[in-house]
mmCIF file with all atom_site columns, C-alpha atoms in Angstrom:
data_model
loop_
_atom_site.group_PDB
_atom_site.id
_atom_site.type_symbol
_atom_site.label_atom_id
_atom_site.label_alt_id
_atom_site.label_comp_id
_atom_site.label_asym_id
_atom_site.label_entity_id
_atom_site.label_seq_id
_atom_site.pdbx_PDB_ins_code
_atom_site.Cartn_x
_atom_site.Cartn_y
_atom_site.Cartn_z
_atom_site.occupancy
_atom_site.B_iso_or_equiv
_atom_site.pdbx_formal_charge
_atom_site.auth_seq_id
_atom_site.auth_comp_id
_atom_site.auth_asym_id
_atom_site.auth_atom_id
_atom_site.pdbx_PDB_model_num
ATOM 1   C CA . UNK I 1 1   ? 19.050  -8.435  -0.034  1.00 59.00 ? 1   UNK I CA 1
ATOM 2   C CA . UNK I 1 2   ? 17.983  -8.975  3.531   1.00 61.00 ? 2   UNK I CA 1
ATOM 3   C CA . UNK I 1 3   ? 16.839  -12.564 4.154   1.00 82.00 ? 3   UNK I CA 1
ATOM 4   C CA . UNK I 1 4   ? 14.771  -14.362 6.755   1.00 89.00 ? 4   UNK I CA 1
ATOM 5   C CA . UNK I 1 5   ? 15.360  -17.711 8.440   1.00 92.00 ? 5   UNK I CA 1
ATOM 6   C CA . UNK I 1 6   ? 12.558  -19.826 9.839   1.00 94.00 ? 6   UNK I CA 1
ATOM 7   C CA . UNK I 1 7   ? 12.296  -23.397 11.159  1.00 96.00 ? 7   UNK I CA 1
ATOM 8   C CA . UNK I 1 8   ? 11.065  -25.793 8.489   1.00 94.00 ? 8   UNK I CA 1
ATOM 9   C CA . UNK I 1 9   ? 8.226   -27.156 10.565  1.00 96.00 ? 9   UNK I CA 1
ATOM 10  C CA . UNK I 1 10  ? 6.491   -26.922 13.933  1.00 97.00 ? 10  UNK I CA 1
ATOM 11  C CA . UNK I 1 11  ? 3.681   -28.741 15.671  1.00 96.00 ? 11  UNK I CA 1
ATOM 12  C CA . UNK I 1 12  ? 1.092   -27.481 18.089  1.00 95.00 ? 12  UNK I CA 1
ATOM 13  C CA . UNK I 1 13  ? -1.871  -28.908 19.905  1.00 95.00 ? 13  UNK I CA 1
ATOM 14  C CA . UNK I 1 14  ? -5.267  -27.484 19.138  1.00 96.00 ? 14  UNK I CA 1
ATOM 15  C CA . UNK I 1 15  ? -6.332  -24.555 21.342  1.00 95.00 ? 15  UNK I CA 1
ATOM 16  C CA . UNK I 1 16  ? -2.794  -23.972 22.592  1.00 95.00 ? 16  UNK I CA 1
ATOM 17  C CA . UNK I 1 17  ? -0.682  -20.897 21.776  1.00 95.00 ? 17  UNK I CA 1
ATOM 18  C CA . UNK I 1 18  ? 1.897   -21.128 19.008  1.00 97.00 ? 18  UNK I CA 1
ATOM 19  C CA . UNK I 1 19  ? 5.067   -19.055 18.739  1.00 97.00 ? 19  UNK I CA 1
ATOM 20  C CA . UNK I 1 20  ? 6.582   -19.021 15.259  1.00 97.00 ? 20  UNK I CA 1
ATOM 21  C CA . UNK I 1 21  ? 10.092  -17.511 15.205  1.00 96.00 ? 21  UNK I CA 1
ATOM 22  C CA . UNK I 1 22  ? 11.860  -15.656 12.410  1.00 95.00 ? 22  UNK I CA 1
ATOM 23  C CA . UNK I 1 23  ? 15.427  -14.396 12.234  1.00 94.00 ? 23  UNK I CA 1
ATOM 24  C CA . UNK I 1 24  ? 16.270  -11.426 10.035  1.00 91.00 ? 24  UNK I CA 1
ATOM 25  C CA . UNK I 1 25  ? 19.668  -10.338 11.256  1.00 91.00 ? 25  UNK I CA 1
ATOM 26  C CA . UNK I 1 26  ? 20.468  -8.245  8.153   1.00 87.00 ? 26  UNK I CA 1
ATOM 27  C CA . UNK I 1 27  ? 17.254  -6.222  8.261   1.00 88.00 ? 27  UNK I CA 1
ATOM 28  C CA . UNK I 1 28  ? 17.545  -2.586  7.257   1.00 84.00 ? 28  UNK I CA 1
ATOM 29  C CA . UNK I 1 29  ? 16.138  0.235   9.329   1.00 84.00 ? 29  UNK I CA 1
ATOM 30  C CA . UNK I 1 30  ? 13.152  0.839   7.085   1.00 83.00 ? 30  UNK I CA 1
ATOM 31  C CA . UNK I 1 31  ? 12.284  -2.765  6.206   1.00 86.00 ? 31  UNK I CA 1
ATOM 32  C CA . UNK I 1 32  ? 8.804   -3.815  7.280   1.00 88.00 ? 32  UNK I CA 1
ATOM 33  C CA . UNK I 1 33  ? 8.289   -7.297  8.727   1.00 91.00 ? 33  UNK I CA 1
ATOM 34  C CA . UNK I 1 34  ? 5.285   -9.047  7.232   1.00 92.00 ? 34  UNK I CA 1
ATOM 35  C CA . UNK I 1 35  ? 3.764   -12.428 7.958   1.00 94.00 ? 35  UNK I CA 1
ATOM 36  C CA . UNK I 1 36  ? 1.653   -14.296 5.460   1.00 95.00 ? 36  UNK I CA 1
ATOM 37  C CA . UNK I 1 37  ? 0.328   -17.824 5.517   1.00 96.00 ? 37  UNK I CA 1
ATOM 38  C CA . UNK I 1 38  ? -0.489  -20.218 2.727   1.00 94.00 ? 38  UNK I CA 1
ATOM 39  C CA . UNK I 1 39  ? -3.103  -22.891 3.069   1.00 92.00 ? 39  UNK I CA 1
ATOM 40  C CA . UNK I 1 40  ? -2.878  -25.917 0.765   1.00 87.00 ? 40  UNK I CA 1
ATOM 41  C CA . UNK I 1 41  ? -3.576  -25.108 -2.903  1.00 85.00 ? 41  UNK I CA 1
ATOM 42  C CA . UNK I 1 42  ? -4.230  -21.434 -2.167  1.00 89.00 ? 42  UNK I CA 1
ATOM 43  C CA . UNK I 1 43  ? -2.372  -18.178 -2.583  1.00 91.00 ? 43  UNK I CA 1
ATOM 44  C CA . UNK I 1 44  ? -0.781  -16.631 0.507   1.00 93.00 ? 44  UNK I CA 1
ATOM 45  C CA . UNK I 1 45  ? -2.972  -14.531 2.773   1.00 94.00 ? 45  UNK I CA 1
ATOM 46  C CA . UNK I 1 46  ? -1.944  -11.626 4.973   1.00 93.00 ? 46  UNK I CA 1
ATOM 47  C CA . UNK I 1 47  ? -1.615  -12.247 8.696   1.00 95.00 ? 47  UNK I CA 1
ATOM 48  C CA . UNK I 1 48  ? 0.097   -9.224  10.248  1.00 95.00 ? 48  UNK I CA 1
ATOM 49  C CA . UNK I 1 49  ? 2.924   -6.742  9.760   1.00 92.00 ? 49  UNK I CA 1
ATOM 50  C CA . UNK I 1 50  ? 5.004   -4.296  11.775  1.00 92.00 ? 50  UNK I CA 1
ATOM 51  C CA . UNK I 1 51  ? 8.029   -2.041  11.750  1.00 91.00 ? 51  UNK I CA 1
ATOM 52  C CA . UNK I 1 52  ? 9.346   -1.566  15.289  1.00 92.00 ? 52  UNK I CA 1
ATOM 53  C CA . UNK I 1 53  ? 6.543   -1.937  17.816  1.00 91.00 ? 53  UNK I CA 1
ATOM 54  C CA . UNK I 1 54  ? 4.616   -5.071  18.716  1.00 93.00 ? 54  UNK I CA 1
ATOM 55  C CA . UNK I 1 55  ? 1.328   -5.412  16.849  1.00 94.00 ? 55  UNK I CA 1
ATOM 56  C CA . UNK I 1 56  ? -1.950  -7.144  17.566  1.00 94.00 ? 56  UNK I CA 1
ATOM 57  C CA . UNK I 1 57  ? -4.885  -7.930  15.317  1.00 92.00 ? 57  UNK I CA 1
ATOM 58  C CA . UNK I 1 58  ? -7.786  -10.355 15.372  1.00 90.00 ? 58  UNK I CA 1
ATOM 59  C CA . UNK I 1 59  ? -5.689  -13.115 13.820  1.00 88.00 ? 59  UNK I CA 1
ATOM 60  C CA . UNK I 1 60  ? -2.414  -12.914 15.691  1.00 95.00 ? 60  UNK I CA 1
ATOM 61  C CA . UNK I 1 61  ? 0.211   -10.881 17.507  1.00 97.00 ? 61  UNK I CA 1
ATOM 62  C CA . UNK I 1 62  ? 3.647   -9.892  16.270  1.00 97.00 ? 62  UNK I CA 1
ATOM 63  C CA . UNK I 1 63  ? 6.464   -9.473  18.742  1.00 97.00 ? 63  UNK I CA 1
ATOM 64  C CA . UNK I 1 64  ? 9.510   -7.661  17.329  1.00 96.00 ? 64  UNK I CA 1
ATOM 65  C CA . UNK I 1 65  ? 12.846  -7.803  19.125  1.00 96.00 ? 65  UNK I CA 1
ATOM 66  C CA . UNK I 1 66  ? 14.268  -4.494  20.260  1.00 94.00 ? 66  UNK I CA 1
ATOM 67  C CA . UNK I 1 67  ? 17.194  -4.777  17.809  1.00 94.00 ? 67  UNK I CA 1
ATOM 68  C CA . UNK I 1 68  ? 14.718  -5.914  15.084  1.00 94.00 ? 68  UNK I CA 1
ATOM 69  C CA . UNK I 1 69  ? 16.933  -8.850  14.194  1.00 94.00 ? 69  UNK I CA 1
ATOM 70  C CA . UNK I 1 70  ? 14.176  -11.316 15.010  1.00 95.00 ? 70  UNK I CA 1
ATOM 71  C CA . UNK I 1 71  ? 10.423  -11.486 15.396  1.00 96.00 ? 71  UNK I CA 1
ATOM 72  C CA . UNK I 1 72  ? 7.812   -13.960 16.589  1.00 97.00 ? 72  UNK I CA 1
ATOM 73  C CA . UNK I 1 73  ? 4.324   -14.551 15.273  1.00 97.00 ? 73  UNK I CA 1
ATOM 74  C CA . UNK I 1 74  ? 1.983   -15.578 18.055  1.00 97.00 ? 74  UNK I CA 1
ATOM 75  C CA . UNK I 1 75  ? -1.249  -17.454 17.414  1.00 97.00 ? 75  UNK I CA 1
ATOM 76  C CA . UNK I 1 76  ? -3.069  -17.283 20.710  1.00 94.00 ? 76  UNK I CA 1
ATOM 77  C CA . UNK I 1 77  ? -5.210  -20.415 20.300  1.00 94.00 ? 77  UNK I CA 1
ATOM 78  C CA . UNK I 1 78  ? -4.322  -22.655 17.391  1.00 95.00 ? 78  UNK I CA 1
ATOM 79  C CA . UNK I 1 79  ? -7.166  -24.283 15.490  1.00 96.00 ? 79  UNK I CA 1
ATOM 80  C CA . UNK I 1 80  ? -7.062  -26.967 12.824  1.00 95.00 ? 80  UNK I CA 1
ATOM 81  C CA . UNK I 1 81  ? -7.720  -24.253 10.242  1.00 94.00 ? 81  UNK I CA 1
ATOM 82  C CA . UNK I 1 82  ? -4.426  -22.602 11.205  1.00 96.00 ? 82  UNK I CA 1
ATOM 83  C CA . UNK I 1 83  ? -2.459  -25.488 9.682   1.00 96.00 ? 83  UNK I CA 1
ATOM 84  C CA . UNK I 1 84  ? -0.521  -23.796 6.884   1.00 96.00 ? 84  UNK I CA 1
ATOM 85  C CA . UNK I 1 85  ? 2.914   -22.641 5.780   1.00 95.00 ? 85  UNK I CA 1
ATOM 86  C CA . UNK I 1 86  ? 3.759   -19.374 7.528   1.00 97.00 ? 86  UNK I CA 1
ATOM 87  C CA . UNK I 1 87  ? 6.094   -16.980 5.750   1.00 94.00 ? 87  UNK I CA 1
ATOM 88  C CA . UNK I 1 88  ? 8.077   -14.248 7.436   1.00 93.00 ? 88  UNK I CA 1
ATOM 89  C CA . UNK I 1 89  ? 8.834   -11.612 4.812   1.00 89.00 ? 89  UNK I CA 1
ATOM 90  C CA . UNK I 1 90  ? 10.826  -8.414  4.697   1.00 86.00 ? 90  UNK I CA 1
ATOM 91  C CA . UNK I 1 91  ? 9.497   -5.528  2.658   1.00 79.00 ? 91  UNK I CA 1
ATOM 92  C CA . UNK I 1 92  ? 12.826  -4.491  1.150   1.00 70.00 ? 92  UNK I CA 1
ATOM 93  C CA . UNK I 1 93  ? 13.151  -0.727  1.370   1.00 64.00 ? 93  UNK I CA 1
ATOM 94  C CA . UNK I 1 94  ? 13.597  1.045   -1.926  1.00 63.00 ? 94  UNK I CA 1
ATOM 95  C CA . UNK I 1 95  ? 12.695  -1.934  -4.088  1.00 63.00 ? 95  UNK I CA 1
ATOM 96  C CA . UNK I 1 96  ? 8.997   -2.622  -3.397  1.00 69.00 ? 96  UNK I CA 1
ATOM 97  C CA . UNK I 1 97  ? 10.007  -6.270  -3.383  1.00 72.00 ? 97  UNK I CA 1
ATOM 98  C CA . UNK I 1 98  ? 9.006   -8.877  -0.863  1.00 77.00 ? 98  UNK I CA 1
ATOM 99  C CA . UNK I 1 99  ? 11.759  -11.381 -0.051  1.00 75.00 ? 99  UNK I CA 1
ATOM 100 C CA . UNK I 1 100 ? 10.088  -14.634 0.922   1.00 78.00 ? 100 UNK I CA 1
ATOM 101 C CA . UNK I 1 101 ? 11.889  -17.056 3.240   1.00 73.00 ? 101 UNK I CA 1
ATOM 102 C CA . UNK I 1 102 ? 11.402  -20.813 3.260   1.00 78.00 ? 102 UNK I CA 1
ATOM 103 C CA . UNK I 1 103 ? 8.438   -20.673 5.566   1.00 92.00 ? 103 UNK I CA 1
ATOM 104 C CA . UNK I 1 104 ? 7.418   -22.788 8.548   1.00 96.00 ? 104 UNK I CA 1
ATOM 105 C CA . UNK I 1 105 ? 4.923   -25.584 8.013   1.00 96.00 ? 105 UNK I CA 1
ATOM 106 C CA . UNK I 1 106 ? 2.638   -25.571 11.055  1.00 97.00 ? 106 UNK I CA 1
ATOM 107 C CA . UNK I 1 107 ? 0.865   -28.780 11.917  1.00 97.00 ? 107 UNK I CA 1
ATOM 108 C CA . UNK I 1 108 ? -1.988  -28.533 14.418  1.00 96.00 ? 108 UNK I CA 1
ATOM 109 C CA . UNK I 1 109 ? -2.851  -31.699 16.285  1.00 95.00 ? 109 UNK I CA 1
ATOM 110 C CA . UNK I 1 110 ? -6.437  -32.359 17.366  1.00 92.00 ? 110 UNK I CA 1
ATOM 111 C CA . UNK P 2 1   ? -15.723 -7.151  -3.092  1.00 56.00 ? 1   UNK P CA 1
ATOM 112 C CA . UNK P 2 2   ? -13.952 -9.298  -5.644  1.00 81.00 ? 2   UNK P CA 1
ATOM 113 C CA . UNK P 2 3   ? -10.429 -10.394 -4.871  1.00 92.00 ? 3   UNK P CA 1
ATOM 114 C CA . UNK P 2 4   ? -7.528  -11.010 -7.219  1.00 96.00 ? 4   UNK P CA 1
ATOM 115 C CA . UNK P 2 5   ? -8.414  -13.472 -9.951  1.00 96.00 ? 5   UNK P CA 1
ATOM 116 C CA . UNK P 2 6   ? -6.125  -15.421 -12.244 1.00 97.00 ? 6   UNK P CA 1
ATOM 117 C CA . UNK P 2 7   ? -6.732  -17.457 -15.354 1.00 96.00 ? 7   UNK P CA 1
ATOM 118 C CA . UNK P 2 8   ? -6.413  -20.160 -16.331 1.00 97.00 ? 8   UNK P CA 1
ATOM 119 C CA . UNK P 2 9   ? -6.290  -22.027 -13.040 1.00 95.00 ? 9   UNK P CA 1
ATOM 120 C CA . UNK P 2 10  ? -4.368  -24.846 -14.693 1.00 97.00 ? 10  UNK P CA 1
ATOM 121 C CA . UNK P 2 11  ? -2.361  -24.906 -17.900 1.00 97.00 ? 11  UNK P CA 1
ATOM 122 C CA . UNK P 2 12  ? -0.650  -27.897 -19.451 1.00 98.00 ? 12  UNK P CA 1
ATOM 123 C CA . UNK P 2 13  ? 1.572   -27.177 -22.423 1.00 97.00 ? 13  UNK P CA 1
ATOM 124 C CA . UNK P 2 14  ? 4.249   -28.830 -24.486 1.00 97.00 ? 14  UNK P CA 1
ATOM 125 C CA . UNK P 2 15  ? 7.877   -27.817 -24.266 1.00 97.00 ? 15  UNK P CA 1
ATOM 126 C CA . UNK P 2 16  ? 8.652   -25.022 -26.710 1.00 97.00 ? 16  UNK P CA 1
ATOM 127 C CA . UNK P 2 17  ? 5.151   -23.543 -26.824 1.00 98.00 ? 17  UNK P CA 1
ATOM 128 C CA . UNK P 2 18  ? 4.311   -20.021 -25.625 1.00 98.00 ? 18  UNK P CA 1
ATOM 129 C CA . UNK P 2 19  ? 1.857   -19.440 -22.761 1.00 98.00 ? 19  UNK P CA 1
ATOM 130 C CA . UNK P 2 20  ? 0.004   -16.395 -21.458 1.00 98.00 ? 20  UNK P CA 1
ATOM 131 C CA . UNK P 2 21  ? -1.116  -16.120 -17.860 1.00 98.00 ? 21  UNK P CA 1
ATOM 132 C CA . UNK P 2 22  ? -3.641  -13.486 -16.850 1.00 98.00 ? 22  UNK P CA 1
ATOM 133 C CA . UNK P 2 23  ? -4.151  -11.573 -13.613 1.00 97.00 ? 23  UNK P CA 1
ATOM 134 C CA . UNK P 2 24  ? -7.082  -9.326  -12.692 1.00 96.00 ? 24  UNK P CA 1
ATOM 135 C CA . UNK P 2 25  ? -6.131  -7.269  -9.633  1.00 96.00 ? 25  UNK P CA 1
ATOM 136 C CA . UNK P 2 26  ? -8.477  -5.763  -7.097  1.00 95.00 ? 26  UNK P CA 1
ATOM 137 C CA . UNK P 2 27  ? -10.131 -2.703  -8.618  1.00 93.00 ? 27  UNK P CA 1
ATOM 138 C CA . UNK P 2 28  ? -8.276  0.495   -7.754  1.00 91.00 ? 28  UNK P CA 1
ATOM 139 C CA . UNK P 2 29  ? -5.039  -1.200  -6.756  1.00 92.00 ? 29  UNK P CA 1
ATOM 140 C CA . UNK P 2 30  ? -2.099  0.526   -8.423  1.00 91.00 ? 30  UNK P CA 1
ATOM 141 C CA . UNK P 2 31  ? 0.555   -2.054  -7.556  1.00 91.00 ? 31  UNK P CA 1
ATOM 142 C CA . UNK P 2 32  ? 0.692   -5.537  -9.049  1.00 93.00 ? 32  UNK P CA 1
ATOM 143 C CA . UNK P 2 33  ? 3.215   -8.331  -8.457  1.00 93.00 ? 33  UNK P CA 1
ATOM 144 C CA . UNK P 2 34  ? 4.018   -11.659 -10.100 1.00 95.00 ? 34  UNK P CA 1
ATOM 145 C CA . UNK P 2 35  ? 5.638   -14.522 -8.190  1.00 94.00 ? 35  UNK P CA 1
ATOM 146 C CA . UNK P 2 36  ? 6.634   -18.073 -9.051  1.00 96.00 ? 36  UNK P CA 1
ATOM 147 C CA . UNK P 2 37  ? 6.368   -20.985 -6.641  1.00 94.00 ? 37  UNK P CA 1
ATOM 148 C CA . UNK P 2 38  ? 8.014   -24.259 -7.513  1.00 93.00 ? 38  UNK P CA 1
ATOM 149 C CA . UNK P 2 39  ? 6.737   -27.428 -5.887  1.00 89.00 ? 39  UNK P CA 1
ATOM 150 C CA . UNK P 2 40  ? 7.486   -27.469 -2.179  1.00 83.00 ? 40  UNK P CA 1
ATOM 151 C CA . UNK P 2 41  ? 9.315   -24.157 -2.241  1.00 85.00 ? 41  UNK P CA 1
ATOM 152 C CA . UNK P 2 42  ? 8.688   -20.569 -1.209  1.00 85.00 ? 42  UNK P CA 1
ATOM 153 C CA . UNK P 2 43  ? 7.657   -17.723 -3.458  1.00 89.00 ? 43  UNK P CA 1
ATOM 154 C CA . UNK P 2 44  ? 10.131  -16.209 -5.903  1.00 90.00 ? 44  UNK P CA 1
ATOM 155 C CA . UNK P 2 45  ? 9.560   -12.576 -6.918  1.00 89.00 ? 45  UNK P CA 1
ATOM 156 C CA . UNK P 2 46  ? 9.361   -12.033 -10.678 1.00 93.00 ? 46  UNK P CA 1
ATOM 157 C CA . UNK P 2 47  ? 8.177   -8.489  -11.442 1.00 92.00 ? 47  UNK P CA 1
ATOM 158 C CA . UNK P 2 48  ? 6.407   -5.489  -9.938  1.00 89.00 ? 48  UNK P CA 1
ATOM 159 C CA . UNK P 2 49  ? 4.130   -2.967  -11.678 1.00 91.00 ? 49  UNK P CA 1
ATOM 160 C CA . UNK P 2 50  ? 3.204   0.507   -10.448 1.00 89.00 ? 50  UNK P CA 1
ATOM 161 C CA . UNK P 2 51  ? 0.362   1.466   -12.734 1.00 89.00 ? 51  UNK P CA 1
ATOM 162 C CA . UNK P 2 52  ? 1.392   0.208   -16.147 1.00 88.00 ? 52  UNK P CA 1
ATOM 163 C CA . UNK P 2 53  ? 5.122   0.716   -15.674 1.00 89.00 ? 53  UNK P CA 1
ATOM 164 C CA . UNK P 2 54  ? 7.465   -1.914  -14.299 1.00 87.00 ? 54  UNK P CA 1
ATOM 165 C CA . UNK P 2 55  ? 10.175  -0.285  -12.148 1.00 79.00 ? 55  UNK P CA 1
ATOM 166 C CA . UNK P 2 56  ? 11.472  -3.658  -10.978 1.00 77.00 ? 56  UNK P CA 1
ATOM 167 C CA . UNK P 2 57  ? 11.905  -6.513  -13.462 1.00 80.00 ? 57  UNK P CA 1
ATOM 168 C CA . UNK P 2 58  ? 14.848  -7.959  -11.597 1.00 79.00 ? 58  UNK P CA 1
ATOM 169 C CA . UNK P 2 59  ? 13.219  -11.281 -10.858 1.00 88.00 ? 59  UNK P CA 1
ATOM 170 C CA . UNK P 2 60  ? 12.414  -12.323 -14.412 1.00 93.00 ? 60  UNK P CA 1
ATOM 171 C CA . UNK P 2 61  ? 14.524  -15.482 -14.845 1.00 92.00 ? 61  UNK P CA 1
ATOM 172 C CA . UNK P 2 62  ? 15.305  -15.073 -18.542 1.00 93.00 ? 62  UNK P CA 1
ATOM 173 C CA . UNK P 2 63  ? 14.378  -13.108 -21.658 1.00 94.00 ? 63  UNK P CA 1
ATOM 174 C CA . UNK P 2 64  ? 11.756  -15.758 -22.393 1.00 97.00 ? 64  UNK P CA 1
ATOM 175 C CA . UNK P 2 65  ? 9.665   -14.164 -19.632 1.00 97.00 ? 65  UNK P CA 1
ATOM 176 C CA . UNK P 2 66  ? 7.855   -10.877 -20.176 1.00 96.00 ? 66  UNK P CA 1
ATOM 177 C CA . UNK P 2 67  ? 4.919   -9.104  -18.603 1.00 96.00 ? 67  UNK P CA 1
ATOM 178 C CA . UNK P 2 68  ? 2.710   -6.177  -19.358 1.00 95.00 ? 68  UNK P CA 1
ATOM 179 C CA . UNK P 2 69  ? -0.107  -4.352  -17.675 1.00 95.00 ? 69  UNK P CA 1
ATOM 180 C CA . UNK P 2 70  ? -2.906  -2.270  -19.127 1.00 87.00 ? 70  UNK P CA 1
ATOM 181 C CA . UNK P 2 71  ? -3.323  0.884   -17.046 1.00 77.00 ? 71  UNK P CA 1
ATOM 182 C CA . UNK P 2 72  ? -4.158  -0.100  -13.482 1.00 78.00 ? 72  UNK P CA 1
ATOM 183 C CA . UNK P 2 73  ? -5.942  -3.190  -14.620 1.00 91.00 ? 73  UNK P CA 1
ATOM 184 C CA . UNK P 2 74  ? -5.201  -6.564  -16.116 1.00 96.00 ? 74  UNK P CA 1
ATOM 185 C CA . UNK P 2 75  ? -1.683  -7.944  -16.347 1.00 97.00 ? 75  UNK P CA 1
ATOM 186 C CA . UNK P 2 76  ? -0.381  -10.703 -18.587 1.00 97.00 ? 76  UNK P CA 1
ATOM 187 C CA . UNK P 2 77  ? 2.721   -12.800 -17.923 1.00 97.00 ? 77  UNK P CA 1
ATOM 188 C CA . UNK P 2 78  ? 4.041   -14.405 -21.097 1.00 98.00 ? 78  UNK P CA 1
ATOM 189 C CA . UNK P 2 79  ? 6.510   -17.254 -21.199 1.00 98.00 ? 79  UNK P CA 1
ATOM 190 C CA . UNK P 2 80  ? 7.946   -17.994 -24.631 1.00 98.00 ? 80  UNK P CA 1
ATOM 191 C CA . UNK P 2 81  ? 9.412   -21.331 -25.706 1.00 98.00 ? 81  UNK P CA 1
ATOM 192 C CA . UNK P 2 82  ? 8.480   -22.955 -22.416 1.00 98.00 ? 82  UNK P CA 1
ATOM 193 C CA . UNK P 2 83  ? 10.896  -25.341 -20.737 1.00 97.00 ? 83  UNK P CA 1
ATOM 194 C CA . UNK P 2 84  ? 10.186  -28.067 -18.203 1.00 97.00 ? 84  UNK P CA 1
ATOM 195 C CA . UNK P 2 85  ? 11.850  -26.003 -15.471 1.00 96.00 ? 85  UNK P CA 1
ATOM 196 C CA . UNK P 2 86  ? 9.136   -23.372 -15.979 1.00 97.00 ? 86  UNK P CA 1
ATOM 197 C CA . UNK P 2 87  ? 6.623   -25.768 -14.383 1.00 97.00 ? 87  UNK P CA 1
ATOM 198 C CA . UNK P 2 88  ? 5.377   -24.054 -11.239 1.00 97.00 ? 88  UNK P CA 1
ATOM 199 C CA . UNK P 2 89  ? 2.461   -22.156 -9.749  1.00 97.00 ? 89  UNK P CA 1
ATOM 200 C CA . UNK P 2 90  ? 2.466   -18.546 -10.890 1.00 98.00 ? 90  UNK P CA 1
ATOM 201 C CA . UNK P 2 91  ? 0.911   -16.209 -8.335  1.00 97.00 ? 91  UNK P CA 1
ATOM 202 C CA . UNK P 2 92  ? -0.265  -12.663 -8.803  1.00 96.00 ? 92  UNK P CA 1
ATOM 203 C CA . UNK P 2 93  ? -0.827  -10.141 -6.017  1.00 95.00 ? 93  UNK P CA 1
ATOM 204 C CA . UNK P 2 94  ? -1.998  -6.558  -5.862  1.00 93.00 ? 94  UNK P CA 1
ATOM 205 C CA . UNK P 2 95  ? -1.813  -3.795  -3.276  1.00 91.00 ? 95  UNK P CA 1
ATOM 206 C CA . UNK P 2 96  ? -3.429  -0.404  -3.098  1.00 88.00 ? 96  UNK P CA 1
ATOM 207 C CA . UNK P 2 97  ? -0.340  1.789   -3.460  1.00 81.00 ? 97  UNK P CA 1
ATOM 208 C CA . UNK P 2 98  ? 2.764   -0.405  -3.485  1.00 75.00 ? 98  UNK P CA 1
ATOM 209 C CA . UNK P 2 99  ? 4.394   1.060   -0.409  1.00 76.00 ? 99  UNK P CA 1
ATOM 210 C CA . UNK P 2 100 ? 5.995   -1.567  1.794   1.00 71.00 ? 100 UNK P CA 1
ATOM 211 C CA . UNK P 2 101 ? 3.482   -1.184  4.603   1.00 74.00 ? 101 UNK P CA 1
ATOM 212 C CA . UNK P 2 102 ? 0.659   -2.165  2.240   1.00 81.00 ? 102 UNK P CA 1
ATOM 213 C CA . UNK P 2 103 ? -0.956  -5.562  2.371   1.00 86.00 ? 103 UNK P CA 1
ATOM 214 C CA . UNK P 2 104 ? -0.560  -7.678  -0.744  1.00 90.00 ? 104 UNK P CA 1
ATOM 215 C CA . UNK P 2 105 ? -3.653  -9.623  -1.777  1.00 93.00 ? 105 UNK P CA 1
ATOM 216 C CA . UNK P 2 106 ? -2.874  -12.820 -3.651  1.00 94.00 ? 106 UNK P CA 1
ATOM 217 C CA . UNK P 2 107 ? -4.818  -14.643 -6.307  1.00 95.00 ? 107 UNK P CA 1
ATOM 218 C CA . UNK P 2 108 ? -5.240  -18.424 -6.305  1.00 94.00 ? 108 UNK P CA 1
ATOM 219 C CA . UNK P 2 109 ? -2.462  -18.918 -8.844  1.00 96.00 ? 109 UNK P CA 1
ATOM 220 C CA . UNK P 2 110 ? -2.078  -20.617 -12.214 1.00 97.00 ? 110 UNK P CA 1
ATOM 221 C CA . UNK P 2 111 ? -0.514  -24.066 -12.129 1.00 97.00 ? 111 UNK P CA 1
ATOM 222 C CA . UNK P 2 112 ? 1.667   -24.433 -15.211 1.00 98.00 ? 112 UNK P CA 1
ATOM 223 C CA . UNK P 2 113 ? 2.861   -27.861 -16.282 1.00 98.00 ? 113 UNK P CA 1
ATOM 224 C CA . UNK P 2 114 ? 5.316   -28.120 -19.165 1.00 97.00 ? 114 UNK P CA 1
ATOM 225 C CA . UNK P 2 115 ? 5.536   -31.612 -20.629 1.00 96.00 ? 115 UNK P CA 1
#
């Protein structure tokens, strides 16, 4: 199964951009890259996903490397409410199974 | 509209007892997933339903774990003869079709504590 690797934790100042990296060097050609985040005592919530091209939505941007072996979630202006564990996940082709990595705990400093 | 709901929110049980955890997916969603999250860890896939069939049971940790789903509705995860290592938050998610580009919507989870 293709796996993801993320830093355990990161810190950011409020209202500054945050770049959360994810390595997925064994990704298959049809695996989707999803990002979810989990606030304390809640279930994960969807942030963004993509396949090959960079993606933007109201929450964040997703930059996917040309070889697809890595991606970066970009929060344009971090707020205190963005403090959460961010998971980079591969949608494993042919199995309908999400493979969750360890996640990055983002701390936002006021 | 209503999101994914799970019940109970908390369950404390004694070792060796059976427990049933319930998930109500978003109406109309054909795909349903169960995950387990141990304290301080990421999510571990348990089982996936498409309608009421389970094409992928590969994540169930032992034969003490089973799950069923009624049509495209409620799902129940049953753990028999619970062990202390079963203590975790059990999360349910649903998606509209189950294809990998779909968004999964998660419930708040059931926190299971086995004494």
